[in-house]
């Protein structure tokens, strides 16, 4: 009788293990969903949204702006939540009116990367027209990565804030060089990826339809590829509510009222919604970058266009 019970337990464990392998495989029953939270460390409100998401225990990925004033608070939070994989959000812009930041290395060390006040430019167009020196970008991005690694966090990947660090062949080659140097993976902000991820972000979706669009998209993910969803989240606060985005009119109303705070609150609410929780484990399998990269050789990074 005991042998029969042990045999049944063994069969059950084997079946469970098989199901686990199938769920994690590229052709498994459930598509894999990567949630990447961007702009962490930008301010306290963004960090509080990270805290709320991390407290759920969900596997997540968080891209931290180590050039921003609130990165140290983000570090304190992330040290408490191993379910969150950490990346460096390579930053070369400072896109808000009256809320700015500059290079880790200081304005004199990378003079081609800053404006007359010593801050990063406020838009991708301004960066492109700035006449930046590639050597100074390498100096600054290296400093951001080294600050991250010195924080005590395990850093797994790098990715480009506003897409800049991957926006030209020269910048892409530099970012790949830095990834090799610091033994990190690269997460993207376009259809060109290094690990076959599909890519989607909710940033430009209107507030009124954002949650609906988010839930609709994640209900029909590609079962054969990891699916990355980039979210920008924040909790409401007086500072967050008055931020004016100088890079895009989409984040402001026709009357000039800043909408960034509402956009980010809506994305956070969608992530924490009962509807999302009900879909997890049924419509998709949530993973983070550490799980995605398990067993992969990141010393060879080959960009592939998923279009």
mmCIF file of N, CA and C in Angstrom, residues 179-266:
data_model
loop_
_atom_site.group_PDB
_atom_site.id
_atom_site.type_symbol
_atom_site.label_atom_id
_atom_site.label_comp_id
_atom_site.label_asym_id
_atom_site.label_seq_id
_atom_site.Cartn_x
_atom_site.Cartn_y
_atom_site.Cartn_z
ATOM 1 N N UNK A 179 27.100 46.833 -22.609
ATOM 2 C CA UNK A 179 26.508 45.589 -22.120
ATOM 3 C C UNK A 179 27.560 44.503 -21.984
ATOM 4 N N UNK A 180 28.430 44.397 -22.981
ATOM 5 C CA UNK A 180 29.523 43.416 -22.924
ATOM 6 C C UNK A 180 30.475 43.730 -21.779
ATOM 7 N N UNK A 181 30.827 45.002 -21.652
ATOM 8 C CA UNK A 181 31.799 45.416 -20.637
ATOM 9 C C UNK A 181 31.310 45.094 -19.230
ATOM 10 N N UNK A 182 30.048 45.366 -18.964
ATOM 11 C CA UNK A 182 29.518 45.197 -17.610
ATOM 12 C C UNK A 182 28.736 43.893 -17.426
ATOM 13 N N UNK A 183 28.756 43.055 -18.479
ATOM 14 C CA UNK A 183 28.121 41.729 -18.416
ATOM 15 C C UNK A 183 26.621 41.845 -18.105
ATOM 16 N N UNK A 184 25.949 42.661 -18.908
ATOM 17 C CA UNK A 184 24.527 42.905 -18.746
ATOM 18 C C UNK A 184 23.783 42.595 -20.035
ATOM 19 N N UNK A 185 22.508 42.306 -19.898
ATOM 20 C CA UNK A 185 21.649 42.128 -21.062
ATOM 21 C C UNK A 185 21.134 43.491 -21.521
ATOM 22 N N UNK A 186 20.443 43.515 -22.642
ATOM 23 C CA UNK A 186 19.831 44.740 -23.151
ATOM 24 C C UNK A 186 18.335 44.509 -23.344
ATOM 25 N N UNK A 187 17.538 45.359 -22.721
ATOM 26 C CA UNK A 187 16.107 45.417 -23.002
ATOM 27 C C UNK A 187 15.896 46.614 -23.916
ATOM 28 N N UNK A 188 14.872 46.570 -24.722
ATOM 29 C CA UNK A 188 14.755 47.554 -25.795
ATOM 30 C C UNK A 188 13.586 48.505 -25.595
ATOM 31 N N UNK A 189 13.393 49.410 -26.530
ATOM 32 C CA UNK A 189 12.232 50.289 -26.586
ATOM 33 C C UNK A 189 11.807 50.432 -28.050
ATOM 34 N N UNK A 190 11.860 49.327 -28.763
ATOM 35 C CA UNK A 190 11.471 49.321 -30.169
ATOM 36 C C UNK A 190 11.259 47.872 -30.601
ATOM 37 N N UNK A 191 11.021 47.665 -31.892
ATOM 38 C CA UNK A 191 10.824 46.308 -32.404
ATOM 39 C C UNK A 191 12.142 45.542 -32.508
ATOM 40 N N UNK A 192 13.259 46.260 -32.435
ATOM 41 C CA UNK A 192 14.565 45.593 -32.484
ATOM 42 C C UNK A 192 14.922 45.106 -31.088
ATOM 43 N N UNK A 193 15.034 43.793 -30.928
ATOM 44 C CA UNK A 193 15.261 43.215 -29.612
ATOM 45 C C UNK A 193 16.446 42.262 -29.642
ATOM 46 N N UNK A 194 16.870 41.858 -28.454
ATOM 47 C CA UNK A 194 18.011 40.958 -28.316
ATOM 48 C C UNK A 194 17.606 39.575 -27.820
ATOM 49 N N UNK A 195 16.372 39.433 -27.359
ATOM 50 C CA UNK A 195 15.914 38.145 -26.850
ATOM 51 C C UNK A 195 14.549 37.762 -27.406
ATOM 52 N N UNK A 196 14.210 38.349 -28.570
ATOM 53 C CA UNK A 196 12.997 37.960 -29.279
ATOM 54 C C UNK A 196 11.707 38.498 -28.705
ATOM 55 N N UNK A 197 11.776 39.491 -27.793
ATOM 56 C CA UNK A 197 10.556 39.993 -27.182
ATOM 57 C C UNK A 197 9.683 40.740 -28.189
ATOM 58 N N UNK A 198 8.385 40.528 -28.123
ATOM 59 C CA UNK A 198 7.482 41.481 -28.761
ATOM 60 C C UNK A 198 7.454 42.706 -27.857
ATOM 61 N N UNK A 199 6.975 43.826 -28.373
ATOM 62 C CA UNK A 199 7.086 45.069 -27.613
ATOM 63 C C UNK A 199 5.800 45.886 -27.701
ATOM 64 N N UNK A 200 5.376 46.382 -26.535
ATOM 65 C CA UNK A 200 4.203 47.256 -26.490
ATOM 66 C C UNK A 200 4.327 48.158 -25.267
ATOM 67 N N UNK A 201 3.892 49.419 -25.403
ATOM 68 C CA UNK A 201 3.785 50.285 -24.235
ATOM 69 C C UNK A 201 2.456 51.020 -24.270
ATOM 70 N N UNK A 202 1.980 51.412 -23.097
ATOM 71 C CA UNK A 202 0.690 52.084 -22.969
ATOM 72 C C UNK A 202 0.818 53.599 -22.917
ATOM 73 N N UNK A 203 2.029 54.106 -23.004
ATOM 74 C CA UNK A 203 2.326 55.517 -22.799
ATOM 75 C C UNK A 203 1.422 56.441 -23.622
ATOM 76 N N UNK A 204 1.244 56.157 -24.903
ATOM 77 C CA UNK A 204 0.497 57.051 -25.778
ATOM 78 C C UNK A 204 -0.984 56.766 -25.867
ATOM 79 N N UNK A 205 -1.480 55.755 -25.154
ATOM 80 C CA UNK A 205 -2.903 55.428 -25.183
ATOM 81 C C UNK A 205 -3.691 56.467 -24.378
ATOM 82 N N UNK A 206 -4.808 56.966 -24.896
ATOM 83 C CA UNK A 206 -5.606 57.939 -24.145
ATOM 84 C C UNK A 206 -6.017 57.402 -22.777
ATOM 85 N N UNK A 207 -6.123 58.277 -21.808
ATOM 86 C CA UNK A 207 -6.463 57.879 -20.445
ATOM 87 C C UNK A 207 -7.772 57.108 -20.400
ATOM 88 N N UNK A 208 -8.756 57.564 -21.149
ATOM 89 C CA UNK A 208 -10.094 56.972 -21.104
ATOM 90 C C UNK A 208 -10.114 55.522 -21.568
ATOM 91 N N UNK A 209 -9.193 55.163 -22.467
ATOM 92 C CA UNK A 209 -9.207 53.813 -23.037
ATOM 93 C C UNK A 209 -7.976 52.990 -22.642
ATOM 94 N N UNK A 210 -7.145 53.540 -21.780
ATOM 95 C CA UNK A 210 -5.863 52.908 -21.468
ATOM 96 C C UNK A 210 -6.026 51.527 -20.817
ATOM 97 N N UNK A 211 -6.853 51.435 -19.785
ATOM 98 C CA UNK A 211 -7.025 50.153 -19.093
ATOM 99 C C UNK A 211 -7.620 49.105 -20.032
ATOM 100 N N UNK A 212 -8.636 49.497 -20.777
ATOM 101 C CA UNK A 212 -9.280 48.579 -21.720
ATOM 102 C C UNK A 212 -8.276 48.076 -22.759
ATOM 103 N N UNK A 213 -7.459 48.985 -23.290
ATOM 104 C CA UNK A 213 -6.460 48.606 -24.293
ATOM 105 C C UNK A 213 -5.395 47.686 -23.693
ATOM 106 N N UNK A 214 -4.993 47.960 -22.477
ATOM 107 C CA UNK A 214 -4.011 47.137 -21.774
ATOM 108 C C UNK A 214 -4.516 45.712 -21.602
ATOM 109 N N UNK A 215 -5.727 45.567 -21.089
ATOM 110 C CA UNK A 215 -6.285 44.242 -20.848
ATOM 111 C C UNK A 215 -6.538 43.494 -22.158
ATOM 112 N N UNK A 216 -6.977 44.218 -23.188
ATOM 113 C CA UNK A 216 -7.221 43.583 -24.489
ATOM 114 C C UNK A 216 -5.925 43.056 -25.078
ATOM 115 N N UNK A 217 -4.852 43.836 -24.971
ATOM 116 C CA UNK A 217 -3.573 43.418 -25.548
ATOM 117 C C UNK A 217 -3.023 42.182 -24.852
ATOM 118 N N UNK A 218 -3.025 42.183 -23.529
ATOM 119 C CA UNK A 218 -2.420 41.057 -22.817
ATOM 120 C C UNK A 218 -3.282 39.797 -22.844
ATOM 121 N N UNK A 219 -4.496 39.918 -23.345
ATOM 122 C CA UNK A 219 -5.351 38.722 -23.471
ATOM 123 C C UNK A 219 -5.054 37.945 -24.748
ATOM 124 N N UNK A 220 -4.263 38.546 -25.655
ATOM 125 C CA UNK A 220 -3.965 37.910 -26.938
ATOM 126 C C UNK A 220 -2.479 38.032 -27.264
ATOM 127 N N UNK A 221 -1.649 37.475 -26.381
ATOM 128 C CA UNK A 221 -0.204 37.565 -26.541
ATOM 129 C C UNK A 221 0.332 36.474 -27.457
ATOM 130 N N UNK A 222 1.518 36.695 -28.000
ATOM 131 C CA UNK A 222 2.189 35.723 -28.853
ATOM 132 C C UNK A 222 2.645 34.536 -27.997
ATOM 133 N N UNK A 223 2.195 33.331 -28.271
ATOM 134 C CA UNK A 223 2.573 32.180 -27.449
ATOM 135 C C UNK A 223 3.994 31.687 -27.705
ATOM 136 N N UNK A 224 4.614 32.147 -28.787
ATOM 137 C CA UNK A 224 5.924 31.640 -29.179
ATOM 138 C C UNK A 224 7.080 32.567 -28.819
ATOM 139 N N UNK A 225 6.771 33.753 -28.281
ATOM 140 C CA UNK A 225 7.815 34.721 -27.924
ATOM 141 C C UNK A 225 7.515 35.310 -26.558
ATOM 142 N N UNK A 226 8.545 35.780 -25.851
ATOM 143 C CA UNK A 226 8.262 36.578 -24.659
ATOM 144 C C UNK A 226 7.647 37.905 -25.083
ATOM 145 N N UNK A 227 6.640 38.347 -24.359
ATOM 146 C CA UNK A 227 5.913 39.572 -24.700
ATOM 147 C C UNK A 227 6.198 40.637 -23.654
ATOM 148 N N UNK A 228 6.844 41.731 -24.068
ATOM 149 C CA UNK A 228 7.183 42.788 -23.121
ATOM 150 C C UNK A 228 6.166 43.915 -23.174
ATOM 151 N N UNK A 229 5.647 44.280 -21.997
ATOM 152 C CA UNK A 229 4.763 45.429 -21.845
ATOM 153 C C UNK A 229 5.467 46.448 -20.972
ATOM 154 N N UNK A 230 5.712 47.646 -21.516
ATOM 155 C CA UNK A 230 6.370 48.717 -20.770
ATOM 156 C C UNK A 230 5.306 49.632 -20.181
ATOM 157 N N UNK A 231 5.357 49.813 -18.866
ATOM 158 C CA UNK A 231 4.411 50.687 -18.179
ATOM 159 C C UNK A 231 5.147 51.837 -17.502
ATOM 160 N N UNK A 232 4.469 52.990 -17.441
ATOM 161 C CA UNK A 232 4.957 54.156 -16.712
ATOM 162 C C UNK A 232 3.924 54.438 -15.626
ATOM 163 N N UNK A 233 4.289 54.226 -14.372
ATOM 164 C CA UNK A 233 3.329 54.284 -13.285
ATOM 165 C C UNK A 233 3.744 55.320 -12.238
ATOM 166 N N UNK A 234 2.743 55.823 -11.518
ATOM 167 C CA UNK A 234 2.997 56.764 -10.420
ATOM 168 C C UNK A 234 1.750 56.850 -9.560
ATOM 169 N N UNK A 235 1.934 57.246 -8.306
ATOM 170 C CA UNK A 235 0.809 57.558 -7.437
ATOM 171 C C UNK A 235 0.581 59.068 -7.474
ATOM 172 N N UNK A 236 -0.637 59.523 -7.173
ATOM 173 C CA UNK A 236 -0.915 60.964 -7.227
ATOM 174 C C UNK A 236 -0.189 61.715 -6.113
ATOM 175 N N UNK A 237 0.271 62.912 -6.442
ATOM 176 C CA UNK A 237 0.915 63.784 -5.461
ATOM 177 C C UNK A 237 0.948 65.190 -6.040
ATOM 178 N N UNK A 238 1.086 66.213 -5.205
ATOM 179 C CA UNK A 238 1.147 67.583 -5.736
ATOM 180 C C UNK A 238 2.268 67.764 -6.753
ATOM 181 N N UNK A 239 3.437 67.163 -6.491
ATOM 182 C CA UNK A 239 4.574 67.309 -7.410
ATOM 183 C C UNK A 239 4.310 66.603 -8.732
ATOM 184 N N UNK A 240 3.754 65.382 -8.631
ATOM 185 C CA UNK A 240 3.483 64.613 -9.848
ATOM 186 C C UNK A 240 2.408 65.289 -10.694
ATOM 187 N N UNK A 241 1.399 65.830 -10.029
ATOM 188 C CA UNK A 241 0.245 66.385 -10.742
ATOM 189 C C UNK A 241 0.575 67.620 -11.573
ATOM 190 N N UNK A 242 1.671 68.309 -11.261
ATOM 191 C CA UNK A 242 1.988 69.549 -11.991
ATOM 192 C C UNK A 242 3.102 69.370 -13.020
ATOM 193 N N UNK A 243 3.599 68.152 -13.186
ATOM 194 C CA UNK A 243 4.692 67.940 -14.132
ATOM 195 C C UNK A 243 4.224 68.129 -15.570
ATOM 196 N N UNK A 244 4.904 68.995 -16.279
ATOM 197 C CA UNK A 244 4.601 69.262 -17.694
ATOM 198 C C UNK A 244 5.679 68.610 -18.543
ATOM 199 N N UNK A 245 5.263 67.719 -19.434
ATOM 200 C CA UNK A 245 6.187 67.018 -20.322
ATOM 201 C C UNK A 245 6.569 67.938 -21.477
ATOM 202 N N UNK A 246 7.866 68.238 -21.593
ATOM 203 C CA UNK A 246 8.342 69.121 -22.654
ATOM 204 C C UNK A 246 8.703 68.363 -23.921
ATOM 205 N N UNK A 247 8.493 67.052 -23.913
ATOM 206 C CA UNK A 247 8.877 66.232 -25.050
ATOM 207 C C UNK A 247 7.687 65.859 -25.928
ATOM 208 N N UNK A 248 6.475 65.885 -25.362
ATOM 209 C CA UNK A 248 5.315 65.435 -26.125
ATOM 210 C C UNK A 248 4.054 66.166 -25.681
ATOM 211 N N UNK A 249 3.292 66.684 -26.631
ATOM 212 C CA UNK A 249 2.013 67.321 -26.328
ATOM 213 C C UNK A 249 0.944 66.314 -25.921
ATOM 214 N N UNK A 250 1.188 65.036 -26.152
ATOM 215 C CA UNK A 250 0.215 64.011 -25.784
ATOM 216 C C UNK A 250 0.003 63.943 -24.275
ATOM 217 N N UNK A 251 1.002 64.409 -23.513
ATOM 218 C CA UNK A 251 0.912 64.361 -22.063
ATOM 219 C C UNK A 251 0.303 65.624 -21.458
ATOM 220 N N UNK A 252 -0.200 66.508 -22.313
ATOM 221 C CA UNK A 252 -0.841 67.736 -21.845
ATOM 222 C C UNK A 252 -2.182 67.909 -22.562
ATOM 223 N N UNK A 253 -3.154 68.508 -21.893
ATOM 224 C CA UNK A 253 -4.448 68.753 -22.522
ATOM 225 C C UNK A 253 -4.325 69.902 -23.527
ATOM 226 N N UNK A 254 -5.384 70.121 -24.297
ATOM 227 C CA UNK A 254 -5.382 71.212 -25.263
ATOM 228 C C UNK A 254 -5.235 72.571 -24.573
ATOM 229 N N UNK A 255 -5.680 72.616 -23.329
ATOM 230 C CA UNK A 255 -5.578 73.863 -22.565
ATOM 231 C C UNK A 255 -4.224 73.992 -21.866
ATOM 232 N N UNK A 256 -3.370 72.991 -22.045
ATOM 233 C CA UNK A 256 -2.049 73.038 -21.432
ATOM 234 C C UNK A 256 -1.964 72.394 -20.059
ATOM 235 N N UNK A 257 -3.052 71.772 -19.597
ATOM 236 C CA UNK A 257 -3.040 71.106 -18.289
ATOM 237 C C UNK A 257 -2.215 69.829 -18.366
ATOM 238 N N UNK A 258 -1.292 69.627 -17.430
ATOM 239 C CA UNK A 258 -0.483 68.407 -17.462
ATOM 240 C C UNK A 258 -1.312 67.160 -17.165
ATOM 241 N N UNK A 259 -1.124 66.117 -17.978
ATOM 242 C CA UNK A 259 -1.890 64.877 -17.835
ATOM 243 C C UNK A 259 -1.023 63.677 -17.458
ATOM 244 N N UNK A 260 0.272 63.904 -17.333
ATOM 245 C CA UNK A 260 1.180 62.796 -17.057
ATOM 246 C C UNK A 260 0.779 62.019 -15.817
ATOM 247 N N UNK A 261 0.425 62.728 -14.754
ATOM 248 C CA UNK A 261 0.062 62.067 -13.502
ATOM 249 C C UNK A 261 -1.137 61.136 -13.693
ATOM 250 N N UNK A 262 -2.152 61.606 -14.404
ATOM 251 C CA UNK A 262 -3.337 60.780 -14.651
ATOM 252 C C UNK A 262 -2.995 59.570 -15.518
ATOM 253 N N UNK A 263 -2.154 59.776 -16.522
ATOM 254 C CA UNK A 263 -1.723 58.659 -17.359
ATOM 255 C C UNK A 263 -1.067 57.581 -16.508
ATOM 256 N N UNK A 264 -0.166 57.999 -15.640
ATOM 257 C CA UNK A 264 0.600 57.029 -14.858
ATOM 258 C C UNK A 264 -0.237 56.374 -13.762
ATOM 259 N N UNK A 265 -1.157 57.120 -13.173
ATOM 260 C CA UNK A 265 -2.067 56.515 -12.211
ATOM 261 C C UNK A 265 -2.933 55.448 -12.876
ATOM 262 N N UNK A 266 -3.380 55.739 -14.091
ATOM 263 C CA UNK A 266 -4.244 54.806 -14.817
ATOM 264 C C UNK A 266 -3.485 53.517 -15.147
#
